[in-house]
């Protein structure tokens, strides 16, 4: 684990108001250092994907900024992009290409031209894609198999920051477990990892910091030490419920 004074990923007062007026992300600030995993929890529509999309510069912030390695992603998008690898909830790869062809295509697109077939096979085995699938076309892959291929591409990019939007959502229990081991390895290699998830138990297991979002706001953030003896599910319900109650009180003042 590295000891670095600058966060690899930083959200600084990050705010996004969509064109229709929805405030999807509201003054969110957090830091992720090299060798750390940050797990973001929160109900549907809480603002998790929007936060990740702001880091990836798929959308512009309304206020504040997202930085990678100190670089504001919306001001210097090209420099920022080389430092981040992304695995989406629905990995979109080329259906007519085989797994190996997809890896080769995306590696070259990212400027990595030195990888060999052996490297591709190695990384596919590392993410748990069975050997007989390496030369099959993606269009016959299950969601989990596509997910694994996407993770392999992210690993090949060898970026210092990895962002994952619900990465375990399509994985079977065995693949989910393997995936957690993989994330742990990447963390130990010094990657800074931001993941959104609905899986409270995995979040507690893997994360150095857990954040809970609700209505665009980061309503709870706790470090591993603070969570050690805590029941995260109970905390989640408490925080979400607490806010709902507050809302009801302000809607119906007695
Ligand atoms: N392109 C868009 N235009 C307008 N509003 C949007 C857009 N994308 C998301 N939103 C709104 O922003 C809010 C946050 O959505 P977001 O997708 O970030 O939530 P999420 O936490 O990822 O939810 P989920 O757990 O369902 O994936 C929601 O109210 C959503 O309706
Ligand atoms: Mg989402």
Short mmCIF file of C-alpha atoms and ligand atoms in Angstrom, two decimals:
data_model
loop_
_atom_site.label_atom_id
_atom_site.label_comp_id
_atom_site.label_asym_id
_atom_site.label_seq_id
_atom_site.Cartn_x
_atom_site.Cartn_y
_atom_site.Cartn_z
CA UNK A 1 0.00 0.00 0.00
CA UNK A 2 1.34 3.39 -0.94
CA UNK A 3 1.53 6.33 1.35
CA UNK A 4 0.45 9.24 -0.76
CA UNK A 5 -0.48 12.74 0.30
CA UNK A 6 -2.68 13.35 -2.73
CA UNK A 7 -5.90 11.44 -3.22
CA UNK A 8 -6.09 9.52 -6.50
CA UNK A 9 -9.84 10.18 -6.77
CA UNK A 10 -11.44 13.22 -5.23
CA UNK A 11 -14.95 14.57 -5.30
CA UNK A 12 -14.94 18.21 -4.23
CA UNK A 13 -18.31 19.78 -3.55
CA UNK A 14 -19.50 17.89 -6.61
CA UNK A 15 -22.98 18.91 -7.75
CA UNK A 16 -25.10 17.95 -10.75
CA UNK A 17 -28.43 19.47 -11.65
CA UNK A 18 -29.85 17.83 -14.79
CA UNK A 19 -31.50 19.97 -17.46
CA UNK A 20 -34.94 19.10 -16.12
CA UNK A 21 -34.00 20.50 -12.71
CA UNK A 22 -33.32 17.21 -10.90
CA UNK A 23 -30.49 17.70 -8.40
CA UNK A 24 -28.94 14.27 -8.77
CA UNK A 25 -25.70 15.01 -6.87
CA UNK A 26 -25.64 17.64 -4.15
CA UNK A 27 -22.34 18.99 -2.75
CA UNK A 28 -20.67 15.60 -2.47
CA UNK A 29 -17.08 15.47 -1.21
CA UNK A 30 -14.86 12.44 -0.58
CA UNK A 31 -11.31 11.25 -1.20
CA UNK A 32 -9.90 7.91 -2.26
CA UNK A 33 -6.17 7.30 -1.85
CA UNK A 34 -4.04 4.77 -3.74
CA UNK A 35 -4.63 1.33 -2.26
CA UNK A 36 -8.15 2.13 -1.05
CA UNK A 37 -11.61 0.88 -1.95
CA UNK A 38 -14.57 3.22 -1.54
CA UNK A 39 -18.00 1.57 -1.67
CA UNK A 40 -20.98 3.76 -2.39
CA UNK A 41 -24.38 2.54 -1.24
CA UNK A 42 -27.79 4.12 -1.71
CA UNK A 43 -31.26 3.41 -3.05
CA UNK A 44 -32.33 3.63 -6.68
CA UNK A 45 -31.97 7.20 -7.89
CA UNK A 46 -29.67 8.22 -5.01
CA UNK A 47 -27.06 9.64 -7.40
CA UNK A 48 -24.38 6.91 -7.50
CA UNK A 49 -24.20 6.48 -11.27
CA UNK A 50 -24.32 10.25 -11.77
CA UNK A 51 -21.33 10.64 -9.42
CA UNK A 52 -19.37 8.03 -11.38
CA UNK A 53 -20.37 9.63 -14.71
CA UNK A 54 -19.09 12.97 -13.44
CA UNK A 55 -15.69 11.39 -12.71
CA UNK A 56 -15.67 9.87 -16.20
CA UNK A 57 -16.63 13.25 -17.66
CA UNK A 58 -19.62 11.74 -19.45
CA UNK A 59 -21.49 14.75 -18.04
CA UNK A 60 -20.31 18.15 -16.77
CA UNK A 61 -20.70 19.18 -13.13
CA UNK A 62 -23.01 22.09 -12.29
CA UNK A 63 -20.76 23.03 -9.37
CA UNK A 64 -17.61 21.68 -7.78
CA UNK A 65 -15.40 19.16 -9.51
CA UNK A 66 -14.23 15.58 -9.71
CA UNK A 67 -10.47 15.08 -9.82
CA UNK A 68 -8.28 12.15 -10.67
CA UNK A 69 -4.63 12.38 -9.65
CA UNK A 70 -5.28 16.09 -9.02
CA UNK A 71 -6.67 16.63 -12.53
CA UNK A 72 -10.17 18.14 -12.82
CA UNK A 73 -11.87 15.66 -15.12
CA UNK A 74 -14.11 18.17 -16.92
CA UNK A 75 -11.28 20.62 -17.58
CA UNK A 76 -8.59 18.19 -18.72
CA UNK A 77 -10.62 15.20 -19.94
CA UNK A 78 -7.94 13.54 -22.06
CA UNK A 79 -5.34 13.48 -19.28
CA UNK A 80 -8.00 12.33 -16.83
CA UNK A 81 -9.15 9.48 -19.08
CA UNK A 82 -5.73 7.84 -19.24
CA UNK A 83 -5.78 7.51 -15.44
CA UNK A 84 -9.14 5.79 -15.09
CA UNK A 85 -10.54 2.42 -16.05
CA UNK A 86 -14.28 1.88 -15.94
CA UNK A 87 -16.49 -1.18 -15.67
CA UNK A 88 -20.17 -0.45 -16.24
CA UNK A 89 -23.21 -2.29 -15.03
CA UNK A 90 -23.91 -3.43 -18.58
CA UNK A 91 -20.58 -3.97 -20.21
CA UNK A 92 -20.81 -2.97 -23.87
CA UNK A 93 -18.25 -4.77 -25.96
CA UNK A 94 -18.20 -5.87 -29.58
CA UNK A 95 -20.66 -8.79 -29.93
CA UNK A 96 -19.07 -10.04 -33.16
CA UNK A 97 -15.56 -10.17 -31.67
CA UNK A 98 -14.30 -12.98 -29.48
CA UNK A 99 -13.24 -12.26 -25.90
CA UNK A 100 -9.59 -12.13 -26.95
CA UNK A 101 -10.35 -9.90 -29.94
CA UNK A 102 -12.26 -7.51 -27.66
CA UNK A 103 -9.34 -7.35 -25.24
CA UNK A 104 -6.91 -6.74 -28.07
CA UNK A 105 -9.14 -4.07 -29.62
CA UNK A 106 -9.61 -2.11 -26.40
CA UNK A 107 -5.99 -2.49 -25.30
CA UNK A 108 -4.82 -1.02 -28.62
CA UNK A 109 -7.41 1.72 -28.42
CA UNK A 110 -5.85 2.62 -25.06
CA UNK A 111 -2.39 2.72 -26.66
CA UNK A 112 -1.21 -0.63 -25.26
CA UNK A 113 0.33 -2.47 -28.19
CA UNK A 114 2.70 -4.81 -26.40
CA UNK A 115 0.23 -7.35 -25.09
CA UNK A 116 0.41 -10.84 -26.51
CA UNK A 117 -2.21 -13.55 -26.83
CA UNK A 118 -0.69 -15.14 -23.76
CA UNK A 119 -1.25 -11.93 -21.77
CA UNK A 120 -4.90 -11.88 -22.85
CA UNK A 121 -5.42 -15.50 -21.86
CA UNK A 122 -3.74 -14.87 -18.52
CA UNK A 123 -5.93 -11.91 -17.62
CA UNK A 124 -9.10 -13.73 -18.74
CA UNK A 125 -8.20 -16.63 -16.47
CA UNK A 126 -7.43 -14.17 -13.69
CA UNK A 127 -10.97 -12.74 -13.88
CA UNK A 128 -12.40 -16.25 -13.99
CA UNK A 129 -13.50 -16.57 -17.61
CA UNK A 130 -13.20 -20.24 -18.48
CA UNK A 131 -10.68 -21.11 -21.16
CA UNK A 132 -13.18 -22.54 -23.67
CA UNK A 133 -14.83 -19.10 -23.87
CA UNK A 134 -11.71 -17.13 -24.76
CA UNK A 135 -12.17 -17.64 -28.48
CA UNK A 136 -15.95 -17.44 -28.54
CA UNK A 137 -17.89 -14.42 -29.76
CA UNK A 138 -19.25 -12.09 -27.08
CA UNK A 139 -22.79 -12.29 -28.47
CA UNK A 140 -23.16 -15.76 -26.96
CA UNK A 141 -21.92 -14.66 -23.52
CA UNK A 142 -24.02 -14.44 -20.37
CA UNK A 143 -24.13 -11.13 -18.47
CA UNK A 144 -21.56 -12.38 -15.97
CA UNK A 145 -19.21 -13.51 -18.73
CA UNK A 146 -19.45 -10.08 -20.38
CA UNK A 147 -18.83 -8.50 -16.98
CA UNK A 148 -15.67 -10.54 -16.55
CA UNK A 149 -14.47 -9.53 -20.02
CA UNK A 150 -15.06 -5.88 -19.10
CA UNK A 151 -13.05 -6.27 -15.91
CA UNK A 152 -10.24 -7.88 -17.90
CA UNK A 153 -10.16 -4.85 -20.19
CA UNK A 154 -10.04 -2.54 -17.17
CA UNK A 155 -7.10 -4.51 -15.74
CA UNK A 156 -5.21 -4.35 -19.04
CA UNK A 157 -5.59 -0.58 -19.11
CA UNK A 158 -3.45 -0.58 -15.96
CA UNK A 159 -4.84 2.76 -14.79
CA UNK A 160 -4.22 3.95 -11.22
CA UNK A 161 -7.95 4.48 -10.65
CA UNK A 162 -10.75 1.99 -11.28
CA UNK A 163 -14.44 2.94 -11.23
CA UNK A 164 -17.14 0.29 -11.14
CA UNK A 165 -20.89 0.79 -11.31
CA UNK A 166 -22.60 -2.18 -9.64
CA UNK A 167 -19.89 -4.59 -10.74
CA UNK A 168 -21.29 -7.67 -9.02
CA UNK A 169 -24.88 -7.23 -10.17
CA UNK A 170 -24.72 -9.91 -12.87
CA UNK A 171 -22.39 -12.36 -11.20
CA UNK A 172 -23.33 -15.70 -9.67
CA UNK A 173 -22.24 -16.28 -6.04
CA UNK A 174 -18.99 -18.01 -6.99
CA UNK A 175 -18.09 -15.35 -9.53
CA UNK A 176 -19.06 -12.66 -7.00
CA UNK A 177 -16.66 -14.14 -4.47
CA UNK A 178 -13.87 -14.38 -7.08
CA UNK A 179 -14.57 -10.81 -8.02
CA UNK A 180 -14.09 -9.64 -4.46
CA UNK A 181 -10.71 -11.40 -4.33
CA UNK A 182 -9.77 -9.71 -7.57
CA UNK A 183 -10.69 -6.28 -6.19
CA UNK A 184 -8.59 -7.03 -3.12
CA UNK A 185 -5.61 -7.86 -5.34
CA UNK A 186 -6.03 -4.65 -7.31
CA UNK A 187 -6.27 -2.68 -4.10
CA UNK A 188 -3.09 -4.31 -2.84
CA UNK A 189 -1.39 -3.31 -6.08
CA UNK A 190 -2.14 0.29 -5.10
CA UNK A 191 -5.18 1.05 -7.24
CA UNK A 192 -7.75 3.54 -5.99
CA UNK A 193 -11.17 1.95 -6.46
CA UNK A 194 -14.61 3.56 -6.46
CA UNK A 195 -17.56 1.20 -6.70
CA UNK A 196 -21.29 1.61 -6.40
CA UNK A 197 -23.17 -1.38 -5.08
CA UNK A 198 -26.41 -2.52 -3.49
CA UNK A 199 -24.57 -5.30 -1.70
CA UNK A 200 -24.19 -4.09 1.90
CA UNK A 201 -22.34 -7.21 3.06
CA UNK A 202 -19.73 -7.11 0.33
CA UNK A 203 -19.34 -3.36 0.83
CA UNK A 204 -18.49 -3.88 4.49
CA UNK A 205 -16.15 -6.73 3.65
CA UNK A 206 -14.10 -4.99 0.98
CA UNK A 207 -14.33 -1.25 1.56
CA UNK A 208 -11.87 0.99 3.37
CA UNK A 209 -14.63 3.61 3.38
CA UNK A 210 -18.37 3.17 2.92
CA UNK A 211 -20.53 6.09 1.82
CA UNK A 212 -24.31 6.15 1.73
CA UNK A 213 -26.06 8.46 -0.72
CA UNK A 214 -29.66 9.57 -0.56
CA UNK A 215 -31.33 12.21 -2.71
CA UNK A 216 -27.97 13.23 -4.14
CA UNK A 217 -26.39 13.83 -0.76
CA UNK A 218 -23.70 11.83 0.97
CA UNK A 219 -25.58 11.21 4.22
CA UNK A 220 -23.10 8.83 5.88
CA UNK A 221 -19.44 8.07 5.47
CA UNK A 222 -17.53 5.67 7.68
CA UNK A 223 -14.10 4.10 7.70
CA UNK A 224 -13.45 0.40 8.08
CA UNK A 225 -12.42 0.86 11.75
CA UNK A 226 -15.70 2.60 12.52
CA UNK A 227 -17.65 -0.20 10.86
CA UNK A 228 -15.80 -3.11 12.41
CA UNK A 229 -18.32 -3.70 15.18
CA UNK A 230 -21.24 -2.05 13.45
CA UNK A 231 -24.17 -3.66 11.70
CA UNK A 232 -23.99 -1.86 8.37
CA UNK A 233 -27.43 -3.02 7.31
CA UNK A 234 -28.90 -1.55 10.48
CA UNK A 235 -26.96 1.70 9.93
CA UNK A 236 -28.20 1.85 6.35
CA UNK A 237 -31.81 1.46 7.39
CA UNK A 238 -31.34 3.96 10.19
CA UNK A 239 -29.83 6.62 7.98
CA UNK A 240 -32.31 6.12 5.18
CA UNK A 241 -35.24 5.89 7.61
CA UNK A 242 -33.99 8.84 9.64
CA UNK A 243 -34.02 11.07 6.64
CA UNK A 244 -37.44 9.86 5.53
CA UNK A 245 -38.78 10.69 8.99
CA UNK A 246 -37.21 14.15 8.91
CA UNK A 247 -38.84 14.70 5.56
CA UNK A 248 -42.25 13.64 6.86
CA UNK A 249 -41.93 15.99 9.81
CA UNK A 250 -41.05 18.93 7.59
CA UNK A 251 -43.89 18.02 5.21
CA UNK A 252 -46.40 17.74 8.06
CA UNK A 253 -45.31 20.09 10.83
CA UNK A 254 -47.44 19.48 13.92
N1 LIG B 1 -29.81 11.82 -17.90
C1 LIG B 1 -30.60 12.19 -16.89
N2 LIG B 1 -31.44 13.24 -17.02
C2 LIG B 1 -32.24 13.62 -16.01
N3 LIG B 1 -32.23 13.05 -14.78
C3 LIG B 1 -31.43 12.00 -14.60
C4 LIG B 1 -30.56 11.51 -15.63
N4 LIG B 1 -29.86 10.46 -15.14
C5 LIG B 1 -30.27 10.29 -13.88
N5 LIG B 1 -31.20 11.22 -13.54
C6 LIG B 1 -31.85 11.39 -12.23
O1 LIG B 1 -30.83 11.64 -11.28
C7 LIG B 1 -31.11 10.97 -10.04
C8 LIG B 1 -29.94 10.07 -9.70
O2 LIG B 1 -29.86 9.00 -10.63
P1 LIG B 1 -28.65 7.95 -10.66
O3 LIG B 1 -28.78 7.16 -11.90
O4 LIG B 1 -27.39 8.69 -10.44
O5 LIG B 1 -28.99 7.06 -9.37
P2 LIG B 1 -28.31 5.71 -8.85
O6 LIG B 1 -27.95 5.97 -7.42
O7 LIG B 1 -27.26 5.26 -9.75
O8 LIG B 1 -29.54 4.70 -8.86
P3 LIG B 1 -29.56 3.08 -9.14
O9 LIG B 1 -29.25 2.43 -7.84
O10 LIG B 1 -31.00 2.85 -9.54
O11 LIG B 1 -28.61 2.78 -10.23
C9 LIG B 1 -32.44 10.27 -10.24
O12 LIG B 1 -33.44 11.12 -9.75
C10 LIG B 1 -32.55 10.15 -11.74
O13 LIG B 1 -33.88 10.13 -12.13
MG1 LIG B 2 -26.96 3.56 -10.93
#
